């Protein structure tokens, strides 16, 4: 239908209405309309015509004719024509975006390498470029970076501003520069991404529309924060260059492992996401919690769960039912809200959004219980918060009631001790080592050379070893695993994690 209405493009309008009688004539020629007229006011035949006047008359007549043609169009034709032009504009913009994205990818696509069970990214030059956000207005450049981007110290930002790694409107400025509306803020960095699990991203299902993979723990689903190339989406995209369009259908917390569905088209991703939004999807997770939850819940234990939940959040509700096999199921309902956007921490609170989870006991081990969780809603950190609410947090989840490094082997604890000692050594070295962090980029110095020279990590040899040690000191995984998704008439499943097996250690 659109193709049929293309005949009325502006170019066609000009061609259709600008006939020979409306074109401006050359100097000395008589317009055809002047021969036919008998108006006494008409210019004599032998009068020298004005070229500018003829051109103006021709343009006016052409415009009038074009307007007459446009007026003859139906409302439907006008609407289709406007839609056609809008689609052309969108296509041009999309081509420009694709060209820019391809250029950026080609310019900086670092290599992966593996060491001691982790996946590392070769450090690379990265440019963060944005116009000032409204909440930044009136704040100094140094204060804004220190408060908004806490990954680096104020000393780092001072040096970056002095050297020109951070600029405002493409100029080196003072740390006390006040940010205003429309300011362009650019931060060039030599990025050392944190390492993530070196486990293979295994594909467990593929058809014409979707790809189903198992995400290792410690790996974010999307590029975010300090992670760009060490994100699941980027890793899978580089694994499968034959799939130019991959859309992650649902998110999974960085520390959580398990099933992630990627759609091969935007339309399929939208359809599946809508199923999840409409609560037409069924999800099953495994978690290992601290303490013992009995397989059969007696009245005393049920009262204990209700009382504990109410003590933690007065707006919570805990009820009990049985599944098809007759096993006891705990139904948790409690509103959740974001406590700290910067730290990505949530809490149970009466002012939050509704959330519901069903919990069933699978097995008791020495000091922990393996449970199966089915979230009815899909709030951030929902399962982790609901288990904490009941008084049985995920055993190694330090953010929500668990213990950092809970259940780690002797070998792993030794590695953690080495990491802690190494960090102390690095701290003393950084305090005394000379540095050239504030000298602006020199003539002939490439961006890579400049950023390596002014990079604190490179200067103090904080390479793979230091990154590895930092990872050892922090939480790299929790015992929460997305096991199964029932979605759009399909059942997708990945294997259980190793920590779900029976164990005498925990």
mmCIF file with all atom_site columns, C-alpha atoms in Angstrom, residues 300-413:
data_model
loop_
_atom_site.group_PDB
_atom_site.id
_atom_site.type_symbol
_atom_site.label_atom_id
_atom_site.label_alt_id
_atom_site.label_comp_id
_atom_site.label_asym_id
_atom_site.label_entity_id
_atom_site.label_seq_id
_atom_site.pdbx_PDB_ins_code
_atom_site.Cartn_x
_atom_site.Cartn_y
_atom_site.Cartn_z
_atom_site.occupancy
_atom_site.B_iso_or_equiv
_atom_site.pdbx_formal_charge
_atom_site.auth_seq_id
_atom_site.auth_comp_id
_atom_site.auth_asym_id
_atom_site.auth_atom_id
_atom_site.pdbx_PDB_model_num
ATOM 1   C CA . UNK A 1 300 ? 4.890  -24.882 65.671 1.00 0.00 ? 300 UNK A CA 1
ATOM 2   C CA . UNK A 1 301 ? 7.338  -24.377 62.813 1.00 0.00 ? 301 UNK A CA 1
ATOM 3   C CA . UNK A 1 302 ? 4.684  -22.625 60.723 1.00 0.00 ? 302 UNK A CA 1
ATOM 4   C CA . UNK A 1 303 ? 4.015  -20.203 63.569 1.00 0.00 ? 303 UNK A CA 1
ATOM 5   C CA . UNK A 1 304 ? 7.759  -19.602 63.865 1.00 0.00 ? 304 UNK A CA 1
ATOM 6   C CA . UNK A 1 305 ? 8.000  -18.698 60.152 1.00 0.00 ? 305 UNK A CA 1
ATOM 7   C CA . UNK A 1 306 ? 5.027  -16.326 60.377 1.00 0.00 ? 306 UNK A CA 1
ATOM 8   C CA . UNK A 1 307 ? 6.395  -14.616 63.495 1.00 0.00 ? 307 UNK A CA 1
ATOM 9   C CA . UNK A 1 308 ? 9.900  -14.240 62.039 1.00 0.00 ? 308 UNK A CA 1
ATOM 10  C CA . UNK A 1 309 ? 8.558  -12.740 58.825 1.00 0.00 ? 309 UNK A CA 1
ATOM 11  C CA . UNK A 1 310 ? 6.309  -10.297 60.700 1.00 0.00 ? 310 UNK A CA 1
ATOM 12  C CA . UNK A 1 311 ? 9.213  -9.255  62.917 1.00 0.00 ? 311 UNK A CA 1
ATOM 13  C CA . UNK A 1 312 ? 11.316 -8.517  59.833 1.00 0.00 ? 312 UNK A CA 1
ATOM 14  C CA . UNK A 1 313 ? 8.502  -6.732  57.958 1.00 0.00 ? 313 UNK A CA 1
ATOM 15  C CA . UNK A 1 314 ? 5.034  -6.048  59.348 1.00 0.00 ? 314 UNK A CA 1
ATOM 16  C CA . UNK A 1 315 ? 3.597  -5.949  55.816 1.00 0.00 ? 315 UNK A CA 1
ATOM 17  C CA . UNK A 1 316 ? 4.597  -9.561  55.111 1.00 0.00 ? 316 UNK A CA 1
ATOM 18  C CA . UNK A 1 317 ? 2.198  -12.482 54.842 1.00 0.00 ? 317 UNK A CA 1
ATOM 19  C CA . UNK A 1 318 ? 3.180  -16.159 55.074 1.00 0.00 ? 318 UNK A CA 1
ATOM 20  C CA . UNK A 1 319 ? 0.735  -18.925 54.234 1.00 0.00 ? 319 UNK A CA 1
ATOM 21  C CA . UNK A 1 320 ? 1.009  -22.653 53.569 1.00 0.00 ? 320 UNK A CA 1
ATOM 22  C CA . UNK A 1 321 ? -0.275 -25.043 50.912 1.00 0.00 ? 321 UNK A CA 1
ATOM 23  C CA . UNK A 1 322 ? 0.604  -28.349 49.293 1.00 0.00 ? 322 UNK A CA 1
ATOM 24  C CA . UNK A 1 323 ? 1.770  -29.092 45.761 1.00 0.00 ? 323 UNK A CA 1
ATOM 25  C CA . UNK A 1 324 ? 0.507  -31.904 43.517 1.00 0.00 ? 324 UNK A CA 1
ATOM 26  C CA . UNK A 1 325 ? 2.836  -34.397 45.211 1.00 0.00 ? 325 UNK A CA 1
ATOM 27  C CA . UNK A 1 326 ? 1.507  -33.517 48.671 1.00 0.00 ? 326 UNK A CA 1
ATOM 28  C CA . UNK A 1 327 ? 4.703  -31.720 49.756 1.00 0.00 ? 327 UNK A CA 1
ATOM 29  C CA . UNK A 1 328 ? 4.387  -28.660 52.000 1.00 0.00 ? 328 UNK A CA 1
ATOM 30  C CA . UNK A 1 329 ? 4.890  -25.308 50.254 1.00 0.00 ? 329 UNK A CA 1
ATOM 31  C CA . UNK A 1 330 ? 5.574  -21.957 51.942 1.00 0.00 ? 330 UNK A CA 1
ATOM 32  C CA . UNK A 1 331 ? 3.915  -18.998 50.200 1.00 0.00 ? 331 UNK A CA 1
ATOM 33  C CA . UNK A 1 332 ? 5.638  -15.677 50.947 1.00 0.00 ? 332 UNK A CA 1
ATOM 34  C CA . UNK A 1 333 ? 4.061  -12.323 50.102 1.00 0.00 ? 333 UNK A CA 1
ATOM 35  C CA . UNK A 1 334 ? 5.931  -9.139  50.960 1.00 0.00 ? 334 UNK A CA 1
ATOM 36  C CA . UNK A 1 335 ? 6.341  -5.748  49.227 1.00 0.00 ? 335 UNK A CA 1
ATOM 37  C CA . UNK A 1 336 ? 9.868  -4.805  48.132 1.00 0.00 ? 336 UNK A CA 1
ATOM 38  C CA . UNK A 1 337 ? 11.512 -1.464  47.416 1.00 0.00 ? 337 UNK A CA 1
ATOM 39  C CA . UNK A 1 338 ? 14.973 -0.218  46.470 1.00 0.00 ? 338 UNK A CA 1
ATOM 40  C CA . UNK A 1 339 ? 16.974 0.824   49.525 1.00 0.00 ? 339 UNK A CA 1
ATOM 41  C CA . UNK A 1 340 ? 20.118 2.046   47.715 1.00 0.00 ? 340 UNK A CA 1
ATOM 42  C CA . UNK A 1 341 ? 20.179 2.536   43.917 1.00 0.00 ? 341 UNK A CA 1
ATOM 43  C CA . UNK A 1 342 ? 23.937 3.109   43.996 1.00 0.00 ? 342 UNK A CA 1
ATOM 44  C CA . UNK A 1 343 ? 24.646 -0.161  45.827 1.00 0.00 ? 343 UNK A CA 1
ATOM 45  C CA . UNK A 1 344 ? 21.733 -2.036  44.181 1.00 0.00 ? 344 UNK A CA 1
ATOM 46  C CA . UNK A 1 345 ? 20.360 -3.111  47.554 1.00 0.00 ? 345 UNK A CA 1
ATOM 47  C CA . UNK A 1 346 ? 16.649 -3.768  48.127 1.00 0.00 ? 346 UNK A CA 1
ATOM 48  C CA . UNK A 1 347 ? 14.529 -4.280  51.231 1.00 0.00 ? 347 UNK A CA 1
ATOM 49  C CA . UNK A 1 348 ? 11.166 -5.564  52.410 1.00 0.00 ? 348 UNK A CA 1
ATOM 50  C CA . UNK A 1 349 ? 8.970  -2.543  53.123 1.00 0.00 ? 349 UNK A CA 1
ATOM 51  C CA . UNK A 1 350 ? 5.272  -1.673  53.261 1.00 0.00 ? 350 UNK A CA 1
ATOM 52  C CA . UNK A 1 351 ? 5.797  1.082   50.655 1.00 0.00 ? 351 UNK A CA 1
ATOM 53  C CA . UNK A 1 352 ? 7.292  -1.325  48.121 1.00 0.00 ? 352 UNK A CA 1
ATOM 54  C CA . UNK A 1 353 ? 5.821  -3.271  45.204 1.00 0.00 ? 353 UNK A CA 1
ATOM 55  C CA . UNK A 1 354 ? 3.969  -6.539  45.628 1.00 0.00 ? 354 UNK A CA 1
ATOM 56  C CA . UNK A 1 355 ? 6.080  -9.701  45.411 1.00 0.00 ? 355 UNK A CA 1
ATOM 57  C CA . UNK A 1 356 ? 5.303  -13.386 45.933 1.00 0.00 ? 356 UNK A CA 1
ATOM 58  C CA . UNK A 1 357 ? 7.435  -16.540 46.106 1.00 0.00 ? 357 UNK A CA 1
ATOM 59  C CA . UNK A 1 358 ? 6.672  -20.188 46.828 1.00 0.00 ? 358 UNK A CA 1
ATOM 60  C CA . UNK A 1 359 ? 9.316  -22.260 48.625 1.00 0.00 ? 359 UNK A CA 1
ATOM 61  C CA . UNK A 1 360 ? 9.514  -26.059 48.911 1.00 0.00 ? 360 UNK A CA 1
ATOM 62  C CA . UNK A 1 361 ? 12.165 -28.089 50.744 1.00 0.00 ? 361 UNK A CA 1
ATOM 63  C CA . UNK A 1 362 ? 14.145 -30.568 48.656 1.00 0.00 ? 362 UNK A CA 1
ATOM 64  C CA . UNK A 1 363 ? 16.779 -31.927 51.051 1.00 0.00 ? 363 UNK A CA 1
ATOM 65  C CA . UNK A 1 364 ? 18.511 -31.300 54.374 1.00 0.00 ? 364 UNK A CA 1
ATOM 66  C CA . UNK A 1 365 ? 22.307 -31.454 54.624 1.00 0.00 ? 365 UNK A CA 1
ATOM 67  C CA . UNK A 1 366 ? 24.677 -31.005 57.567 1.00 0.00 ? 366 UNK A CA 1
ATOM 68  C CA . UNK A 1 367 ? 24.110 -27.289 58.239 1.00 0.00 ? 367 UNK A CA 1
ATOM 69  C CA . UNK A 1 368 ? 22.040 -26.149 55.276 1.00 0.00 ? 368 UNK A CA 1
ATOM 70  C CA . UNK A 1 369 ? 18.837 -26.928 53.399 1.00 0.00 ? 369 UNK A CA 1
ATOM 71  C CA . UNK A 1 370 ? 18.381 -27.195 49.637 1.00 0.00 ? 370 UNK A CA 1
ATOM 72  C CA . UNK A 1 371 ? 15.112 -25.512 48.652 1.00 0.00 ? 371 UNK A CA 1
ATOM 73  C CA . UNK A 1 372 ? 13.181 -25.047 45.428 1.00 0.00 ? 372 UNK A CA 1
ATOM 74  C CA . UNK A 1 373 ? 11.787 -21.546 44.832 1.00 0.00 ? 373 UNK A CA 1
ATOM 75  C CA . UNK A 1 374 ? 9.095  -20.489 42.370 1.00 0.00 ? 374 UNK A CA 1
ATOM 76  C CA . UNK A 1 375 ? 8.755  -16.700 42.084 1.00 0.00 ? 375 UNK A CA 1
ATOM 77  C CA . UNK A 1 376 ? 5.231  -15.592 41.153 1.00 0.00 ? 376 UNK A CA 1
ATOM 78  C CA . UNK A 1 377 ? 6.376  -12.028 40.540 1.00 0.00 ? 377 UNK A CA 1
ATOM 79  C CA . UNK A 1 378 ? 9.773  -10.939 39.256 1.00 0.00 ? 378 UNK A CA 1
ATOM 80  C CA . UNK A 1 379 ? 11.130 -8.217  41.527 1.00 0.00 ? 379 UNK A CA 1
ATOM 81  C CA . UNK A 1 380 ? 14.846 -7.538  41.880 1.00 0.00 ? 380 UNK A CA 1
ATOM 82  C CA . UNK A 1 381 ? 16.497 -9.789  44.519 1.00 0.00 ? 381 UNK A CA 1
ATOM 83  C CA . UNK A 1 382 ? 13.057 -11.165 45.364 1.00 0.00 ? 382 UNK A CA 1
ATOM 84  C CA . UNK A 1 383 ? 14.033 -14.749 46.256 1.00 0.00 ? 383 UNK A CA 1
ATOM 85  C CA . UNK A 1 384 ? 17.061 -13.607 48.262 1.00 0.00 ? 384 UNK A CA 1
ATOM 86  C CA . UNK A 1 385 ? 14.942 -11.172 50.294 1.00 0.00 ? 385 UNK A CA 1
ATOM 87  C CA . UNK A 1 386 ? 12.069 -13.590 50.878 1.00 0.00 ? 386 UNK A CA 1
ATOM 88  C CA . UNK A 1 387 ? 14.397 -16.309 52.175 1.00 0.00 ? 387 UNK A CA 1
ATOM 89  C CA . UNK A 1 388 ? 16.035 -13.779 54.495 1.00 0.00 ? 388 UNK A CA 1
ATOM 90  C CA . UNK A 1 389 ? 12.553 -12.677 55.610 1.00 0.00 ? 389 UNK A CA 1
ATOM 91  C CA . UNK A 1 390 ? 11.772 -16.243 56.733 1.00 0.00 ? 390 UNK A CA 1
ATOM 92  C CA . UNK A 1 391 ? 14.992 -16.390 58.763 1.00 0.00 ? 391 UNK A CA 1
ATOM 93  C CA . UNK A 1 392 ? 16.730 -18.788 56.354 1.00 0.00 ? 392 UNK A CA 1
ATOM 94  C CA . UNK A 1 393 ? 18.960 -16.656 54.088 1.00 0.00 ? 393 UNK A CA 1
ATOM 95  C CA . UNK A 1 394 ? 21.028 -18.058 51.252 1.00 0.00 ? 394 UNK A CA 1
ATOM 96  C CA . UNK A 1 395 ? 24.041 -19.333 53.167 1.00 0.00 ? 395 UNK A CA 1
ATOM 97  C CA . UNK A 1 396 ? 26.760 -17.479 51.221 1.00 0.00 ? 396 UNK A CA 1
ATOM 98  C CA . UNK A 1 397 ? 24.819 -14.287 50.362 1.00 0.00 ? 397 UNK A CA 1
ATOM 99  C CA . UNK A 1 398 ? 26.531 -11.579 52.475 1.00 0.00 ? 398 UNK A CA 1
ATOM 100 C CA . UNK A 1 399 ? 24.152 -8.881  51.236 1.00 0.00 ? 399 UNK A CA 1
ATOM 101 C CA . UNK A 1 400 ? 21.022 -10.522 52.644 1.00 0.00 ? 400 UNK A CA 1
ATOM 102 C CA . UNK A 1 401 ? 21.906 -12.340 55.843 1.00 0.00 ? 401 UNK A CA 1
ATOM 103 C CA . UNK A 1 402 ? 24.401 -14.951 54.654 1.00 0.00 ? 402 UNK A CA 1
ATOM 104 C CA . UNK A 1 403 ? 28.118 -15.256 55.373 1.00 0.00 ? 403 UNK A CA 1
ATOM 105 C CA . UNK A 1 404 ? 30.812 -14.218 52.888 1.00 0.00 ? 404 UNK A CA 1
ATOM 106 C CA . UNK A 1 405 ? 32.783 -17.279 51.702 1.00 0.00 ? 405 UNK A CA 1
ATOM 107 C CA . UNK A 1 406 ? 30.473 -19.637 53.627 1.00 0.00 ? 406 UNK A CA 1
ATOM 108 C CA . UNK A 1 407 ? 31.314 -23.266 52.877 1.00 0.00 ? 407 UNK A CA 1
ATOM 109 C CA . UNK A 1 408 ? 34.520 -22.481 50.967 1.00 0.00 ? 408 UNK A CA 1
ATOM 110 C CA . UNK A 1 409 ? 37.196 -25.159 50.766 1.00 0.00 ? 409 UNK A CA 1
ATOM 111 C CA . UNK A 1 410 ? 40.530 -24.908 52.591 1.00 0.00 ? 410 UNK A CA 1
ATOM 112 C CA . UNK A 1 411 ? 42.241 -24.220 49.259 1.00 0.00 ? 411 UNK A CA 1
ATOM 113 C CA . UNK A 1 412 ? 39.897 -21.330 48.516 1.00 0.00 ? 412 UNK A CA 1
ATOM 114 C CA . UNK A 1 413 ? 40.317 -19.843 51.986 1.00 0.00 ? 413 UNK A CA 1
#
